[in-house]
Coordinates of C-alpha atoms and ligand atoms in Angstrom, one line a residue:
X1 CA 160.9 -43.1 217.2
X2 CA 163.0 -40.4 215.2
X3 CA 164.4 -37.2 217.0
X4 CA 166.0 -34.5 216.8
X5 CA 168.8 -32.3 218.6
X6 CA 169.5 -28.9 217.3
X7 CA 171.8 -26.6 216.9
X8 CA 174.3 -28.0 219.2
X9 CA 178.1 -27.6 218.5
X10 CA 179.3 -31.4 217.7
X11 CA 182.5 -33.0 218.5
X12 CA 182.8 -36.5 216.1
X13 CA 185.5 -36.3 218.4
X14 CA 186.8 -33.8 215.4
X15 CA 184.9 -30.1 215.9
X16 CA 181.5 -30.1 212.6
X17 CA 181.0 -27.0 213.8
X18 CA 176.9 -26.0 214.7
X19 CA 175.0 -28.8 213.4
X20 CA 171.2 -30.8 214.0
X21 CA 171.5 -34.7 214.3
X22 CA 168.5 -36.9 213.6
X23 CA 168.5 -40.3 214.6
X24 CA 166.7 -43.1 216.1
X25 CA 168.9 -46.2 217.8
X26 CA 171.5 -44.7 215.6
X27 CA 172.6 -41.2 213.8
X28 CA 170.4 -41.1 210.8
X29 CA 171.9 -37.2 209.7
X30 CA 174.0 -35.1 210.7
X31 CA 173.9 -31.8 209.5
X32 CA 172.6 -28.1 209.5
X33 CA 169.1 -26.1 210.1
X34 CA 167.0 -29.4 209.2
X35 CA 163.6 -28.7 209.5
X36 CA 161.2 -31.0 211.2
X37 CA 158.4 -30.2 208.9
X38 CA 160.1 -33.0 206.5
X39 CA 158.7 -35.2 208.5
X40 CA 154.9 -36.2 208.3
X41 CA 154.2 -37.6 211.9
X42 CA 155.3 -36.0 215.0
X43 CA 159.2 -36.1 216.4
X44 CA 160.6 -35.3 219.4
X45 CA 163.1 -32.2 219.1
X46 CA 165.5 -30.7 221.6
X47 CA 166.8 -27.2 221.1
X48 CA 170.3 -27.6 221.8
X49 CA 171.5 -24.2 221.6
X50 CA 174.8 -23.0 223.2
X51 CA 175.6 -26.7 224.4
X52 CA 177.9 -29.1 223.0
X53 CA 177.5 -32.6 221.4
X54 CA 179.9 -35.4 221.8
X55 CA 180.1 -38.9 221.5
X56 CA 179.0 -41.3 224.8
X57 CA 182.3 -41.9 226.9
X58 CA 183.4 -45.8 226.5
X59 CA 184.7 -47.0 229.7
X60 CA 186.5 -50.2 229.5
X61 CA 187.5 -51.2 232.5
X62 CA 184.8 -50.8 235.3
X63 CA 184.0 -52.9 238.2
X64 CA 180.6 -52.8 238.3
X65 CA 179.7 -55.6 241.2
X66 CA 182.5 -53.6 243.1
X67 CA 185.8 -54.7 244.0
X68 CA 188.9 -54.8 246.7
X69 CA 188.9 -56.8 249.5
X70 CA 192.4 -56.3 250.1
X71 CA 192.5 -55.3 253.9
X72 CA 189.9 -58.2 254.2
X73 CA 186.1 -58.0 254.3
X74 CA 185.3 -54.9 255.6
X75 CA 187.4 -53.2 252.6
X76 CA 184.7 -54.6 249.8
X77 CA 183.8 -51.7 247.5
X78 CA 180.2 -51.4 246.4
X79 CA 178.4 -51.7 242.9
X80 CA 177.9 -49.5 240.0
X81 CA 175.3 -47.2 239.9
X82 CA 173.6 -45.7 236.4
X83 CA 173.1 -42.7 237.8
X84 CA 177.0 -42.4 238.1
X85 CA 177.5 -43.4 234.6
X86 CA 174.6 -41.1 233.3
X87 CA 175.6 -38.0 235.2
X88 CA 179.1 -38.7 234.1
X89 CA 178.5 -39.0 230.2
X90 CA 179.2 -42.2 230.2
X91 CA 177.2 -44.5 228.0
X92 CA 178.8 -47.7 228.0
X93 CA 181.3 -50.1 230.0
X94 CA 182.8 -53.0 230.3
X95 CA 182.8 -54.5 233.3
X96 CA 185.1 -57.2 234.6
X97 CA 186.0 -58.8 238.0
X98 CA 189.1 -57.6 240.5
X99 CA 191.4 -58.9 243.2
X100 CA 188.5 -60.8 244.4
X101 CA 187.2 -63.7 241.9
X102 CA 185.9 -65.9 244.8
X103 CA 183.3 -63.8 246.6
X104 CA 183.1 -62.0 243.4
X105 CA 181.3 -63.8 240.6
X106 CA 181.2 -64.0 237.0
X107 CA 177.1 -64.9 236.9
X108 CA 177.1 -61.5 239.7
X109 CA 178.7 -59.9 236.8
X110 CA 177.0 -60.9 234.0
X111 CA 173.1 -60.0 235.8
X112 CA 174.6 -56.5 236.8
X113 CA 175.6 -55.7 233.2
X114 CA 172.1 -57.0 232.2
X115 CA 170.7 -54.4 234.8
X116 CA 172.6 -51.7 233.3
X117 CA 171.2 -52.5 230.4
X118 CA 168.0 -52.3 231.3
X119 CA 168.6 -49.2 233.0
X120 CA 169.5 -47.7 230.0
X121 CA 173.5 -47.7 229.2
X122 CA 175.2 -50.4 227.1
X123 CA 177.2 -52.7 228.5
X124 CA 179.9 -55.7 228.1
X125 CA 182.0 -57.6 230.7
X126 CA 185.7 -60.2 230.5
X127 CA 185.2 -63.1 231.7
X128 CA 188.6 -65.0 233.4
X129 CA 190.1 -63.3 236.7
X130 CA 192.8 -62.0 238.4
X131 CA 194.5 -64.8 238.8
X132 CA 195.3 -67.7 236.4
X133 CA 193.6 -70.4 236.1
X134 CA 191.0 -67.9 235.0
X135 CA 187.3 -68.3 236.6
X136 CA 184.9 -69.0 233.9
X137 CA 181.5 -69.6 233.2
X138 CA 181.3 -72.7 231.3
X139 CA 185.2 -74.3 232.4
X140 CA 186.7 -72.9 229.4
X141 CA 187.6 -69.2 228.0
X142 CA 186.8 -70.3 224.7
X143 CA 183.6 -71.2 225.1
X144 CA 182.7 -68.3 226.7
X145 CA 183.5 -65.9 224.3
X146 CA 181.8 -67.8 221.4
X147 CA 178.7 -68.7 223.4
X148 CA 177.5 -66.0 226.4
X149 CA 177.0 -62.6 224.0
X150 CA 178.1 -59.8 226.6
X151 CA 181.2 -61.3 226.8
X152 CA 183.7 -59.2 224.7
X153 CA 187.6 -60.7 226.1
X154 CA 189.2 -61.8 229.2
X155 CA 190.4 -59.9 232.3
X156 CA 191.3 -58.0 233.7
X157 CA 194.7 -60.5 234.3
X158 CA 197.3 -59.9 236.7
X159 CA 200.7 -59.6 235.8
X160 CA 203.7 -58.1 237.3
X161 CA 202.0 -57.7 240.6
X162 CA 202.1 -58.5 244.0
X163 CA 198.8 -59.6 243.9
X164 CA 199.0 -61.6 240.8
X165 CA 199.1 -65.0 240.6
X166 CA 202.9 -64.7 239.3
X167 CA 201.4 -66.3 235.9
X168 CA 204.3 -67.7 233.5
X169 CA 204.4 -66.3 229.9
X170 CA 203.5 -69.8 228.6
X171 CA 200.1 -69.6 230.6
X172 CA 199.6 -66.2 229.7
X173 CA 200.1 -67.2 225.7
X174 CA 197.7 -69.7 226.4
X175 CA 195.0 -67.3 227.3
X176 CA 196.1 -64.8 224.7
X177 CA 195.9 -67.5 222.0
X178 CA 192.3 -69.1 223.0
X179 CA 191.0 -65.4 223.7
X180 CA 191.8 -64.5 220.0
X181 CA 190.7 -68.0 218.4
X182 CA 187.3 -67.2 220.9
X183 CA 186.7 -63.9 219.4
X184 CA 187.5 -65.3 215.7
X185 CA 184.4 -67.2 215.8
X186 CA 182.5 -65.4 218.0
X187 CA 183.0 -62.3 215.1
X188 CA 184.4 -60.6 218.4
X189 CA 187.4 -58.9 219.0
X190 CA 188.7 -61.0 221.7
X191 CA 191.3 -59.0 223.7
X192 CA 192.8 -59.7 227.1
X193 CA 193.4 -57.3 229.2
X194 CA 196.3 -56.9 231.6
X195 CA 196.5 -55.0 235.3
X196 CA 199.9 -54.4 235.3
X197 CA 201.0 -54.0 238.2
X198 CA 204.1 -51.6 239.5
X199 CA 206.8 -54.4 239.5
X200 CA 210.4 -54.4 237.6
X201 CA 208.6 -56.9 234.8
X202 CA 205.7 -54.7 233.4
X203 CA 204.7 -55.8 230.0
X204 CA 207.5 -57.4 229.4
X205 CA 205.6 -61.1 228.7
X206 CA 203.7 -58.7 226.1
X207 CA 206.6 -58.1 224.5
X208 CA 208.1 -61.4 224.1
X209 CA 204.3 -62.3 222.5
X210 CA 204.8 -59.8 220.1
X211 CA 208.3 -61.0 219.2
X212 CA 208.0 -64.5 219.6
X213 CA 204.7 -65.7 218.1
X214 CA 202.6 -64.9 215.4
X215 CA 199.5 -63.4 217.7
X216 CA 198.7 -59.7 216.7
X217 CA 199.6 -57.0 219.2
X218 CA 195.9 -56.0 218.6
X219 CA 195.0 -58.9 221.2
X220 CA 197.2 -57.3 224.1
X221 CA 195.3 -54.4 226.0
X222 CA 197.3 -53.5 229.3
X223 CA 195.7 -51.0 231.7
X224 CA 197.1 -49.2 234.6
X225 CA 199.9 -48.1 232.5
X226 CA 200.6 -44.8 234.0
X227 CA 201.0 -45.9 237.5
X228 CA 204.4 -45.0 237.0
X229 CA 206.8 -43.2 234.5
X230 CA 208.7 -46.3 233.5
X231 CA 205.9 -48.2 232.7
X232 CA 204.3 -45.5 230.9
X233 CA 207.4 -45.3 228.6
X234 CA 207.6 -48.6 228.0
X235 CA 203.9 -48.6 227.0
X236 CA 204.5 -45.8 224.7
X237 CA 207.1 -48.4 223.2
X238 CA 204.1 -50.9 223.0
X239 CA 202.0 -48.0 221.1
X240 CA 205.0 -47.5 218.7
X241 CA 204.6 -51.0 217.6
X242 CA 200.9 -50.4 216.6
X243 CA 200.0 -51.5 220.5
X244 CA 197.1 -49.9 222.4
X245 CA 197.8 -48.7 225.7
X246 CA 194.8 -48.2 228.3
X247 CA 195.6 -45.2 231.2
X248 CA 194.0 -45.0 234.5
X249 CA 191.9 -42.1 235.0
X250 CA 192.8 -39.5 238.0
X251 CA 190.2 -39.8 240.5
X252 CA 189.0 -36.2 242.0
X253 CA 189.7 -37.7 244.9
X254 CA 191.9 -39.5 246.9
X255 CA 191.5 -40.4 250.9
X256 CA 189.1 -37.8 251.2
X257 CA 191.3 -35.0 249.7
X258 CA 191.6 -33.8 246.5
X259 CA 194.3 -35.3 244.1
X260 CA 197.5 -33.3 243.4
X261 CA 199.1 -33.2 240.6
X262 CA 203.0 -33.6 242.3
X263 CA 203.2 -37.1 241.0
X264 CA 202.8 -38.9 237.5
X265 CA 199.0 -39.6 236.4
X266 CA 197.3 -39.6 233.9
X267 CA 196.9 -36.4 232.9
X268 CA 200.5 -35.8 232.6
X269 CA 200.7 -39.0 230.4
X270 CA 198.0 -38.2 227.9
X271 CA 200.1 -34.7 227.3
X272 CA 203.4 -36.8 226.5
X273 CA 201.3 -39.2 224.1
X274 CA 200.3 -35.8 222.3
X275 CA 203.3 -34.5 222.2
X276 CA 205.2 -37.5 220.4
X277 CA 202.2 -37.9 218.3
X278 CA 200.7 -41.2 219.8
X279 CA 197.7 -40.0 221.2
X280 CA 195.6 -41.9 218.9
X281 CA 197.0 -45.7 220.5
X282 CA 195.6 -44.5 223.8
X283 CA 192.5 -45.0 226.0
X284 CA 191.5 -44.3 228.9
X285 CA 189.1 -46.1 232.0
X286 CA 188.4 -45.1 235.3
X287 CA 188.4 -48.5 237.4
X288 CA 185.2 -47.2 239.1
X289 CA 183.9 -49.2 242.0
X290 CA 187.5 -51.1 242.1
X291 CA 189.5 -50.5 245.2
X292 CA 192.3 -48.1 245.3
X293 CA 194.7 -49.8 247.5
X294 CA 197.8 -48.5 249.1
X295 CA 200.7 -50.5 250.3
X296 CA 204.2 -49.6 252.0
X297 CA 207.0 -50.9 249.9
X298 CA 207.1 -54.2 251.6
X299 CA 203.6 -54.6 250.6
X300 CA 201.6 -54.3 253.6
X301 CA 198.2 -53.0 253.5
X302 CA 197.6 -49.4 254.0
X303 CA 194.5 -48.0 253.1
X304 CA 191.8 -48.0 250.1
X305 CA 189.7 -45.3 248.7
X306 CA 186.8 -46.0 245.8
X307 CA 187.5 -45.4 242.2
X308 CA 184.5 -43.7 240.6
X309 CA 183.5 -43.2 237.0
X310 CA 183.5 -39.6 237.4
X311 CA 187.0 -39.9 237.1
X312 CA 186.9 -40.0 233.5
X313 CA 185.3 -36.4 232.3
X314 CA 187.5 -35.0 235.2
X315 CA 190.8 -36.0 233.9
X316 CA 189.4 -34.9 230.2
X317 CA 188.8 -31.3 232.2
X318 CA 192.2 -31.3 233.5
X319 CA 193.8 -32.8 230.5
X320 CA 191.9 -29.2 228.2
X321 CA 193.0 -27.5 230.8
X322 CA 196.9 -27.6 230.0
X323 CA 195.9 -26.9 226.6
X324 CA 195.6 -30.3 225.0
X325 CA 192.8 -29.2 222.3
X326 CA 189.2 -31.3 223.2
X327 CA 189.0 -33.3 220.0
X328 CA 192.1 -34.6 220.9
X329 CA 191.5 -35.6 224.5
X330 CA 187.5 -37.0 223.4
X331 CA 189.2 -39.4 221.5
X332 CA 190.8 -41.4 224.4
X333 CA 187.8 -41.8 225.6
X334 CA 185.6 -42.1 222.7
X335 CA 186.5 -43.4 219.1
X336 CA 189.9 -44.8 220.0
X337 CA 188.2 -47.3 222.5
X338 CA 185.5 -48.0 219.8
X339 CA 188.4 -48.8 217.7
X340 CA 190.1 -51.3 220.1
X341 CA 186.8 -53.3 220.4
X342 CA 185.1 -52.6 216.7
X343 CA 182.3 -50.9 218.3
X344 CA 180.2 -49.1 216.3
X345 CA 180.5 -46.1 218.5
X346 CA 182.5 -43.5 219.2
X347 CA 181.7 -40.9 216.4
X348 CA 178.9 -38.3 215.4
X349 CA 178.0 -40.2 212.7
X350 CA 175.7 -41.6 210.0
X351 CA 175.1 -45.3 210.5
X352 CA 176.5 -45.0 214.0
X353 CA 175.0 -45.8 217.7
X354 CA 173.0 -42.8 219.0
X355 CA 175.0 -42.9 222.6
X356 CA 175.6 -39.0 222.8
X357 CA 176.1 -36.5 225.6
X358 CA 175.1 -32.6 225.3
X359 CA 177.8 -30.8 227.9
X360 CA 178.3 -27.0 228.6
X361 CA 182.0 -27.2 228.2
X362 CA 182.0 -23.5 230.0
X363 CA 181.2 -25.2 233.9
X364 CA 181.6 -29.1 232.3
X365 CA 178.2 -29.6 233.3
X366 CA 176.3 -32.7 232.1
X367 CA 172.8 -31.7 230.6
X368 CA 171.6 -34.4 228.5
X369 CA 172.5 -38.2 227.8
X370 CA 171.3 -40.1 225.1
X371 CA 171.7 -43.9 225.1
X372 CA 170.8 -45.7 222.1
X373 CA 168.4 -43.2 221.2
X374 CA 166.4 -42.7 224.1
X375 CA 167.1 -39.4 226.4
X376 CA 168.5 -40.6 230.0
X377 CA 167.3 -37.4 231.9
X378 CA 164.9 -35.1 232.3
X379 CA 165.5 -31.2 233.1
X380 CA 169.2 -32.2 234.1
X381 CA 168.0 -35.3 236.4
X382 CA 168.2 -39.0 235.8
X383 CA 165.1 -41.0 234.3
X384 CA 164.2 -43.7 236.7
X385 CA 163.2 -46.9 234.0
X386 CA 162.8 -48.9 237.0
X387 CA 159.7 -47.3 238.2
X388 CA 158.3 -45.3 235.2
Ligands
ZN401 ZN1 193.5 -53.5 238.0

């Protein structure tokens, strides 16, 4: 069925200024006063005045059956909800396993992202682990990119981590090279993406891939990289050599308490990438349902809070904030992640997928979601599809 929204103020992630968007599954037109008297059967239209239209955040790097277990069984974090998603402007993820790949499944993962489908968002998942050898669902990485469709890459894979499985750089080229011959046929784009983790190596095996073989750098997608400002530098290397780095979204909160912003995060990391012109090689994800684990520098076990999804659209908030204009910080969040995974998302658009979100960018309040064309609330609430 064709719609309409009007007279919103749309962000491509670049600012059209006060436009009307007709579209179905995806953006049919964009542009201004169209009148619905063109068309001769009844549409749906939604008077969009004073809000503002931007593309449906891409999260790439949820954990949708939940994660953790790192202070043993009682520390399991739960699963995704839509509602979070929806209420959050996000329209699609990609959801991948954690720490845990034993009590943590790939055919768990793969139902959940079909439920989240149904539910109304659009969703992918990695298959592989952790921990090398990768789990998969048919004994071979290959084969599961070419032949289960949700699957998009591998991951998320451990390296330079204490809870990795201290993988070698020829196992990791192993994965790297069968993830990108996988995605060839498949006609996907076959990344693998890397938890780094805090130690002295960071991506330095991505280097040496770069360097040493003929794989692009295109394959190589490492998250977590401002857990700290070493790594981030060194990832901002990676970006200089065409590389895509993907940042960790600050959580509102922490342990119960709002997050400061004494240490490095995010936030402070996208700024640097604007100023030294690299914004457009970054990304960002929120880890939501992973745990968020804290050790002592001998590695014992601390503590663990929840990542959410909300994390996202907060740190884009506090990113504006500091003056970072919001075409610029949409796009880490929007088209650049499209770009990374040859989605056809991520812009306000003809010919692209209606996944939009009308905000009011005066209190960042949600007000509308629109998921392959089809209106996820209802006077500011989420639909239920379950029950309707
Ligand atoms: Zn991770």
């Amino acid at each position: 069925m064709i719609k309409i929204v009007k007279n919103a103020k749309v962000f491509s992630p670049k600012y059209l200024g006060e436009c009307d968007l007709v579209f179905d599954e995806k953006i049919l037109y964009v542009g201004k006063e169209i009148s619905a008297n063109i068309f001769p059967f009844d549409i749906e239209i939604y008077d969009a005045k004073g809000l503002y239209l931007i593309p449906g955040l891409i999260d790439p790097h949820v954990h949708i059956t939940g994660g953790g277990g790192e202070g043993g069984f009682a520390t399991r974090t739960p699963e995704l909800k839509v509602s979070d998603c929806v209420r959050n402007g996000v329209t699609t993820v990609i959801g991948c396993l954690g720490t845990d790949g034993i009590t943590r499944s790939l055919e768990n993962l793969y139902a959940k992202a079909k439920s989240l489908e149904f539910e109304g968002i659009n969703t992918y998942i990695y298959t592989g682990s952790y921990r090398i050898p990768p789990i998969t669902f048919t004994g071979d990485l290959m084969r599961d990119l070419v032949l289960i469709d949700k699957v998009i890459g591998v991951g998320e894979l451990a390296i330079s981590d204490h809870r990795s499985s201290q993988p070698t750089f020829e196992e990791i080229l192993r994965i790297v090279a069968d993830t990108r011959v996988g995605g060839m046929i498949s006609g996907k784009p076959g990344i693998v993406n890397f938890h780094v983790g805090a130690g002295e190596r960071g991506i330095e095996f991505l280097f040496y891939i770069v360097d040493k073989t003929e794989i692009p750098i295109s394959h190589l997608y490492p998250t977590h990289m401002n857990r700290n400002e070493k790594l981030f530098e060194s990832g901002l290397e990676f970006v200089k050599r065409a590389g895509v780095i993907d940042l960790t979204a600050l959580q509102p909160t922490e342990f119960g308490k709002e997050n400061t912003d004494n240490d490095f995060n995010s936030v402070k990391a996208i700024i640097k990438a604007y100023e030294n012109g690299l914004i457009d090689n970054i990304t960002i994800s929120s880890d939501g349902q992973g745990s968020l684990p804290k050790f002592d520098k001998d590695g014992n076990f601390l503590g663990l809070s929840v990542g959410s999804v909300d994390a996202i659209l907060y740190t884009l908030k506090k990113t504006v904030e500091k003056g970072i204009p919001l075409e610029e910080a949409l796009k880490i969040a929007t088209s650049n992640t499209a770009k990374v995974f040859k989605m056809n998302k991520g812009y306000i658009s003809e010919g692209y997928d209606a996944d939009f979100v009308l905000i009011d960018f005066e209190s960042w309040e949600i007000k509308n979601v629109v998921s392959r064309g089809c209106f996820l609330m209802k006077e500011g609430v989420m639909k239920s599809f379950i029950f309707e």
